[in-house]
Amino acid sequence: MSDQRPGRRGRVRLVYRSLQSAQDYLEREDFGTAFAHYLLLLNVAPELKDIIRESFQHTLFKWAEELNSLSRIQDIFDCYEQALELYPNNEVIWNSMGEHLFSLGFRDEAAGYFHKSIKLNPDYAEARENFYRVANWLVERWHFLMLNDKKRNVAYQRAIQKTVQSGCMSVLDIGTGTGILSMFARKAGASHVYACELSKTMYELACEVIASNQMAGQIKVLHMKSLDMEVPKYLPSRVSLVVTETVDAGLFGEGIVESLIHAWQHLLLPPKPTSQEGPSEGFGRVIPLRAVVFGMAVECQEIRRHHRVCLNEAGGLHLNETITWYSPVSNESCVDDTSEPYTTERMRQVPGGYTPLTDYFQALTIDFNNPQELEELSTRKPCRLCLPIVKEGVLDAIVAWFVLQLDEDVSLSTGPDEETCWEQAVYPVQGGLGQFVKPGNTLIVDVSCNNAYLVFHSVAILSHELRMEIEVNTMSDQSNSLASEAELCDALANLQTTSKSKTNLLKCMLESSEIARLNNTQYNERFKSALDNILSSLTSMDDEVCFSQAIDDRSADMNCENSNGQSSSDLTSDMCVLDVSEGFSILPLVAAKLRTVKVFSSLEKIQQQAALCALAESNDISKDLLEFWHNYLEDDSTLLQRPQSGKLWSVIILDAIEVCGLIRQGLVEKAALARCLLRPEGRLLPQCIKIYGMLIESETLQRESAVQGKEATLGFNIAPFINQFKVPVHVFLHLSTLPHIRLSEPVELLMLDLMSLVTDELCSEIRVQVHSSGRVTAVPFWYEIYLDTDVCLDTWNDTSHWKQAAFVLDNPIQVISGDELRLKIQYHKSSISMIVNHG
């Protein structure tokens, strides 16, 4: 006993000294040293873990922030690993590590940490919201639609079954996703099945799915790109069948051509010669067999307003005709060749619909079982097409889709009239070619494969008279026959090139959402009205102050000159307006056009700053009134600062709602800071936001949110695994075209008063009356944005550049007319969640 007491006393002294040192260094904000002492303490006295947990967490997080600022990334990881060894069940530490990983771009790894945190504490809101944010990156929403597409699944199963049973017994599934195509192959009798997947999340998901369906030892899943695979390093020998669905709306955008060229060269048995008949054993095959691309020219106002500035005036400003506005999805030669040349839409649900201006036409064919054709695709000369216009209208876009021929008998169409999980590729027409056309006109289009993308390039629009003239001029001297279509098209292209005027226009690229905002008449006019009201009010206040000062000073000058000799007419220039909107915004110029006020824009892009300056000049706004706020800030400075020492802002414009339909991150914190930087009578725009919602039934939203049982996946157990990545809130919705049944009237869910709100945690509970029987599957929501008490914007109308969002219920609620449901709405850190129950 006497030998043990000194040791025990020594341990107690060590524990005490370590604790005291840790606390002392923590008070001095020497977080690194404090963290080291806490580690020593917990290793010596692990029984103190619960007592000092809060202090240890605080020290860890502060030290990690410091390490991050010093770019000591590996040290951050080491600290968190040490912390998790001591606190393996601490959901806060798991979540914090995930946040660091996510900020550094490690999304897959971050998802794992968030997922672990939720498993430890399902009620931990921050980890849940973080996981939802990452889940959208890791498992894109189309996975759910695709797995719920029974027609697609049946087609692939049939094609794979026939090919395997014809003798293709070794199979490679490229881009396996959840592994469903690999399982089709194994179920069909393939003796060797391999699958590769680049995404770590999807790879792990496929492994879980395959194991759950009792095929773990029968399908080998590789976490890698197919382009990195070799024989015999990863495959024992070449396979006889490759199955893949690495196609997007534009067919080639997910790299199917490159991966199949590599597969034919290194992983697949050689293709069967076309001249050879008989069995296919010993030869390689690809599913899909081939594809045929189709297209048509359309008029579509929704596409037009996102890719072409349609207004000559916005918010009282004349839009400069010397500026060429274009979107990233453009035929303009100034657009980066590596950018995706198309966007996507589900055309049968596009708001306002569309009008075909040409008959649909066949644009391109590709044989995936012909290696030479695949290799020559990128160098293939563009196919030039003459397309007769069949209906008058405004040419807004070329819409493209394809028929995927899986084998000789089974095909899938992604056309706009099909019930399909695919969207269509949309090639917006911009500039001079976006014009009125009518029957008798001819549209000239080039179709090619450029940088692994399918490209439709509108070359020219030809009137009937001009076409006839060119046909005559291109006739052969030796023959009276008309020139060939190829000769005609070449002549048209030359005509189009030589007829272009060479003007030095200022070019400015805007995101499609920025163009839509510029085209949003309601948005521009309502902001103009609100700014006019506010600036008029502030000007009147300044005039009253000036007059009062003049009387007090007994000034003889009736022009109300101040002590510096400044007249009342100049006082408005002393007011400062700051616009911190996201992206390109003309609101500073709208304010400067209304009153002689100093305006500050938060634009960073040089090209967009130049465009705003050009607009100011063309609208007779003095260049001295417009400033770019980023030019005054350090790289790490916040936008919300005083305009200068001793001054405050008169108006601060905040961007409150994201285009996708969600409240912007950190809005309440920004509003609270902005209020501190306003002069006493100054205003925030907007001042208040009301959130509205209603009860609906929508099978479409259910299919997009989660895999619905086993029927669509043909009996395979996939739903429980991929549904771990479902998110309750769906964004970028078009409520006007979303298939749904309204079960209640719209109701106000929550209100955010940005002029007084100090917390970003709010909740409300309301009762909603059901007016129609059905199944409540979702609560879509939108906003009324009050710029002042009289002027508001609605994010759900035909001209809005905003989309809507919806909270999708895990379990639909059966209701009848007259029922009452209770909605509990939680607003936490800019995220909205709901609990819906019977009243």
Short mmCIF file of C-alpha atoms in Angstrom, two decimals, residues 248-251 294 342-345 347 397-401 414 423-427 454 456:
data_model
loop_
_atom_site.label_atom_id
_atom_site.label_comp_id
_atom_site.label_asym_id
_atom_site.label_seq_id
_atom_site.Cartn_x
_atom_site.Cartn_y
_atom_site.Cartn_z
CA ASP A 248 -27.30 12.02 -70.29
CA ALA A 249 -29.96 14.09 -72.01
CA GLY A 250 -27.42 14.97 -74.72
CA LEU A 251 -26.43 11.29 -75.09
CA PHE A 294 -33.62 13.33 -83.12
CA TYR A 342 -26.97 22.50 -73.83
CA THR A 343 -29.23 22.70 -70.86
CA THR A 344 -32.02 20.24 -70.05
CA GLU A 345 -35.78 20.48 -69.67
CA MET A 347 -40.42 19.66 -72.29
CA ALA A 397 -34.18 26.55 -79.35
CA ILE A 398 -33.35 23.22 -80.88
CA VAL A 399 -34.60 20.40 -78.66
CA ALA A 400 -32.86 17.02 -78.98
CA TRP A 401 -33.54 13.50 -77.71
CA THR A 414 -36.23 9.84 -74.36
CA GLU A 423 -35.16 15.08 -69.79
CA GLN A 424 -34.44 16.49 -73.24
CA ALA A 425 -31.35 18.45 -74.30
CA VAL A 426 -32.07 22.09 -75.12
CA TYR A 427 -29.82 24.19 -77.38
CA LEU A 454 -23.40 16.50 -78.97
CA PHE A 456 -26.45 21.57 -82.58
#
